[in-house]
Amino acid sequence: MELLKQRILEVGVVASDQVLKLDAILNHQVDPVLIMEMGKEFARLFRETKPDKVLTVESSGIPIAYTTALQLGVPMVFARRKKTLTMDQDTYSERVPSFTKGIVTDIMVSAHLLHKGERILLIDDFIANGDAARGLVRIVEKAEAELVGVGIVVEKSFQNGGKSIRERGIRVESLARIASLSNGQITFD
């Protein structure tokens, strides 16, 4: 997606050869026009899969998943990282390491929000090592739902996350694929 690549080059901050900060458009401040365009693009890419729901993990995936769900006319569900007092006791949960946070967290979805046989589209902001995506895939499997695909805003293709999901036979569509962050330069595939 050329608009996304252009914005990444304009505002992206290469923190290291492994980390790209997109706080100005995606992870701290949200660019609503860009988010809407990304949602339209994911809807175009996955419309024929006829998802019943869009699933993401809090928090940076929520705006993109929301706009995608809006375009598809389906509900959006997000996996929580912390159990709240109002959350159901019956949940699907997985432990996942966070690449950028350097910690292991639990992600969970109330069991009554995902149903056997539902067609689920996963949407997330970044994929690096793929731990969060694999955790969401396992949650979909526990719910006995059907995963119809994974949409990723930015895939760091020099890391194995996207590849590891594709090797499971799962369709992955990334709006921008970054081949390298070496020497402070953003290089796209």
Tab-separated table of C-alpha atoms in Angstrom:
chain	number	residue	atom	x	y	z
A	1	MET	CA	0.000	0.000	0.000
A	2	GLU	CA	1.839	3.042	-1.293
A	3	LEU	CA	0.176	5.602	1.002
A	4	LEU	CA	1.256	3.590	4.049
A	5	LYS	CA	4.820	3.204	2.768
A	6	GLN	CA	5.012	6.932	2.118
A	7	ARG	CA	3.810	7.728	5.654
A	8	ILE	CA	6.267	5.198	7.138
A	9	LEU	CA	9.137	6.935	5.339
A	10	GLU	CA	7.877	10.345	6.520
A	11	VAL	CA	7.349	9.593	10.219
A	12	GLY	CA	8.944	6.221	10.983
A	13	VAL	CA	11.780	6.240	13.496
A	14	VAL	CA	14.311	3.437	13.222
A	15	ALA	CA	15.139	2.718	16.867
A	16	SER	CA	17.475	-0.173	15.993
A	17	ASP	CA	18.039	-2.672	13.210
A	18	GLN	CA	15.100	-4.636	14.719
A	19	VAL	CA	12.664	-1.905	15.868
A	20	LEU	CA	10.657	0.644	13.874
A	21	LYS	CA	8.601	3.201	15.815
A	22	LEU	CA	5.402	4.389	14.157
A	23	ASP	CA	4.051	6.331	17.139
A	24	ALA	CA	2.955	9.257	14.944
A	25	ILE	CA	0.473	7.222	12.872
A	26	LEU	CA	-0.200	3.870	14.480
A	27	ASN	CA	1.043	3.038	17.965
A	28	HIS	CA	0.482	6.160	20.048
A	29	GLN	CA	-1.186	8.714	17.838
A	30	VAL	CA	-3.581	7.493	15.159
A	31	ASP	CA	-3.867	8.992	11.688
A	32	PRO	CA	-7.634	8.503	11.087
A	33	VAL	CA	-7.484	9.001	7.316
A	34	LEU	CA	-4.672	6.474	6.946
A	35	ILE	CA	-6.394	4.024	9.327
A	36	MET	CA	-9.604	4.230	7.249
A	37	GLU	CA	-7.672	3.565	4.042
A	38	MET	CA	-5.982	0.546	5.626
A	39	GLY	CA	-9.359	-0.792	6.778
A	40	LYS	CA	-10.713	-0.406	3.243
A	41	GLU	CA	-7.702	-2.240	1.839
A	42	PHE	CA	-7.988	-5.140	4.292
A	43	ALA	CA	-11.725	-5.359	3.538
A	44	ARG	CA	-10.949	-5.472	-0.184
A	45	LEU	CA	-8.312	-8.169	0.325
A	46	PHE	CA	-10.450	-10.402	2.558
A	47	ARG	CA	-14.071	-9.680	1.566
A	48	GLU	CA	-14.378	-12.923	-0.433
A	49	THR	CA	-13.462	-14.956	2.681
A	50	LYS	CA	-16.776	-13.808	4.229
A	51	PRO	CA	-15.553	-13.314	7.815
A	52	ASP	CA	-18.134	-13.242	10.597
A	53	LYS	CA	-15.829	-11.301	12.937
A	54	VAL	CA	-12.527	-9.458	12.993
A	55	LEU	CA	-10.179	-10.309	15.882
A	56	THR	CA	-7.155	-8.367	17.123
A	57	VAL	CA	-5.163	-7.852	20.310
A	58	GLU	CA	-5.196	-4.654	22.357
A	59	SER	CA	-4.217	-1.977	21.894
A	60	SER	CA	-2.537	-0.846	18.668
A	61	GLY	CA	-4.447	-3.320	16.516
A	62	ILE	CA	-7.843	-1.973	17.575
A	63	PRO	CA	-8.159	1.035	15.219
A	64	ILE	CA	-7.218	-0.994	12.119
A	65	ALA	CA	-9.374	-3.957	13.118
A	66	TYR	CA	-12.278	-1.598	13.809
A	67	THR	CA	-12.094	0.102	10.409
A	68	THR	CA	-11.747	-3.278	8.706
A	69	ALA	CA	-14.789	-4.620	10.564
A	70	LEU	CA	-16.716	-1.457	9.720
A	71	GLN	CA	-15.947	-1.893	6.024
A	72	LEU	CA	-16.935	-5.578	6.171
A	73	GLY	CA	-20.074	-4.912	8.227
A	74	VAL	CA	-19.111	-7.376	10.978
A	75	PRO	CA	-18.272	-7.107	14.706
A	76	MET	CA	-14.744	-6.624	15.972
A	77	VAL	CA	-13.395	-8.436	19.040
A	78	PHE	CA	-10.114	-7.699	20.755
A	79	ALA	CA	-8.074	-9.942	22.993
A	80	ARG	CA	-7.356	-8.286	26.324
A	81	ARG	CA	-3.970	-8.316	27.975
A	82	LYS	CA	-5.375	-7.960	31.486
A	83	LYS	CA	-8.402	-9.577	33.064
A	84	THR	CA	-10.932	-7.026	34.264
A	85	LEU	CA	-13.508	-7.309	37.039
A	86	THR	CA	-16.293	-7.391	34.453
A	87	MET	CA	-14.695	-9.988	32.196
A	88	ASP	CA	-16.263	-13.431	32.051
A	89	GLN	CA	-14.526	-16.228	33.911
A	90	ASP	CA	-14.823	-18.462	30.852
A	91	THR	CA	-12.094	-17.276	28.461
A	92	TYR	CA	-9.802	-18.504	25.756
A	93	SER	CA	-6.302	-17.439	26.751
A	94	GLU	CA	-2.719	-17.811	25.601
A	95	ARG	CA	0.660	-16.730	26.950
A	96	VAL	CA	2.611	-14.736	24.392
A	97	PRO	CA	5.961	-12.969	24.466
A	98	SER	CA	5.933	-9.345	23.304
A	99	PHE	CA	8.839	-8.499	20.996
A	100	THR	CA	8.747	-4.745	21.645
A	101	LYS	CA	7.858	-4.898	25.355
A	102	GLY	CA	10.303	-7.695	26.159
A	103	ILE	CA	7.807	-9.436	28.464
A	104	VAL	CA	5.429	-12.384	28.401
A	105	THR	CA	1.730	-11.565	28.761
A	106	ASP	CA	-1.545	-13.400	28.691
A	107	ILE	CA	-4.024	-12.526	25.972
A	108	MET	CA	-7.640	-13.535	26.492
A	109	VAL	CA	-11.037	-13.400	24.829
A	110	SER	CA	-14.332	-14.089	26.582
A	111	ALA	CA	-15.540	-17.463	25.355
A	112	HIS	CA	-19.028	-16.160	24.550
A	113	LEU	CA	-17.569	-13.823	21.895
A	114	LEU	CA	-16.084	-16.528	19.650
A	115	HIS	CA	-18.191	-19.459	18.498
A	116	LYS	CA	-17.608	-22.809	16.896
A	117	GLY	CA	-17.729	-22.511	13.111
A	118	GLU	CA	-17.467	-18.708	12.993
A	119	ARG	CA	-15.219	-17.331	10.275
A	120	ILE	CA	-12.540	-15.153	11.892
A	121	LEU	CA	-10.207	-12.633	10.268
A	122	LEU	CA	-7.166	-11.614	12.343
A	123	ILE	CA	-5.890	-8.048	11.959
A	124	ASP	CA	-2.853	-6.600	13.731
A	125	ASP	CA	-0.450	-3.697	13.440
A	126	PHE	CA	2.982	-5.382	13.328
A	127	ILE	CA	4.361	-8.846	12.901
A	128	ALA	CA	7.958	-9.488	13.917
A	129	ASN	CA	8.490	-12.907	15.482
A	130	GLY	CA	4.784	-13.739	15.191
A	131	ASP	CA	4.138	-14.616	18.831
A	132	ALA	CA	0.979	-12.506	19.196
A	133	ALA	CA	-0.387	-13.747	15.860
A	134	ARG	CA	0.287	-17.387	16.788
A	135	GLY	CA	-1.417	-16.785	20.152
A	136	LEU	CA	-4.504	-15.404	18.382
A	137	VAL	CA	-4.466	-18.361	15.976
A	138	ARG	CA	-4.464	-20.740	18.952
A	139	ILE	CA	-7.390	-18.843	20.512
A	140	VAL	CA	-9.356	-19.215	17.265
A	141	GLU	CA	-8.526	-22.933	17.265
A	142	LYS	CA	-9.623	-23.334	20.908
A	143	ALA	CA	-12.945	-21.711	19.989
A	144	GLU	CA	-13.260	-24.212	17.111
A	145	ALA	CA	-13.769	-21.240	14.811
A	146	GLU	CA	-12.394	-21.039	11.280
A	147	LEU	CA	-9.489	-18.706	10.591
A	148	VAL	CA	-9.961	-17.123	7.150
A	149	GLY	CA	-6.770	-15.063	7.088
A	150	VAL	CA	-4.384	-12.686	8.806
A	151	GLY	CA	-3.983	-9.034	7.856
A	152	ILE	CA	-0.890	-7.211	9.077
A	153	VAL	CA	-0.189	-3.513	8.653
A	154	VAL	CA	3.620	-3.796	8.815
A	155	GLU	CA	5.477	-7.068	8.397
A	156	LYS	CA	9.154	-7.125	9.242
A	157	SER	CA	9.976	-9.756	6.648
A	158	PHE	CA	13.565	-10.033	7.909
A	159	GLN	CA	12.071	-11.717	10.990
A	160	ASN	CA	10.229	-15.053	10.905
A	161	GLY	CA	6.732	-14.114	12.128
A	162	GLY	CA	4.933	-13.853	8.797
A	163	LYS	CA	6.775	-16.852	7.419
A	164	SER	CA	5.869	-18.990	10.454
A	165	ILE	CA	2.154	-18.223	9.991
A	166	ARG	CA	2.273	-18.844	6.224
A	167	GLU	CA	4.024	-22.187	6.832
A	168	ARG	CA	0.871	-23.292	8.670
A	169	GLY	CA	-1.067	-22.790	5.426
A	170	ILE	CA	-2.656	-19.559	6.646
A	171	ARG	CA	-3.133	-16.677	4.245
A	172	VAL	CA	-1.240	-13.578	5.401
A	173	GLU	CA	-1.630	-10.192	3.695
A	174	SER	CA	0.687	-7.363	4.748
A	175	LEU	CA	0.156	-3.767	3.656
A	176	ALA	CA	3.873	-2.952	3.966
A	177	ARG	CA	6.754	-5.416	4.121
A	178	ILE	CA	10.028	-4.163	5.530
A	179	ALA	CA	13.097	-6.031	4.325
A	180	SER	CA	15.611	-4.185	6.500
A	181	LEU	CA	16.131	-1.472	9.080
A	182	SER	CA	19.935	-1.652	8.833
A	183	ASN	CA	21.979	1.526	9.133
A	184	GLY	CA	18.901	3.482	10.186
A	185	GLN	CA	17.319	3.045	6.747
A	186	ILE	CA	13.869	1.632	6.019
A	187	THR	CA	13.999	-0.740	3.065
A	188	PHE	CA	10.795	-2.273	1.718
A	189	ASP	CA	10.441	-5.654	-0.031
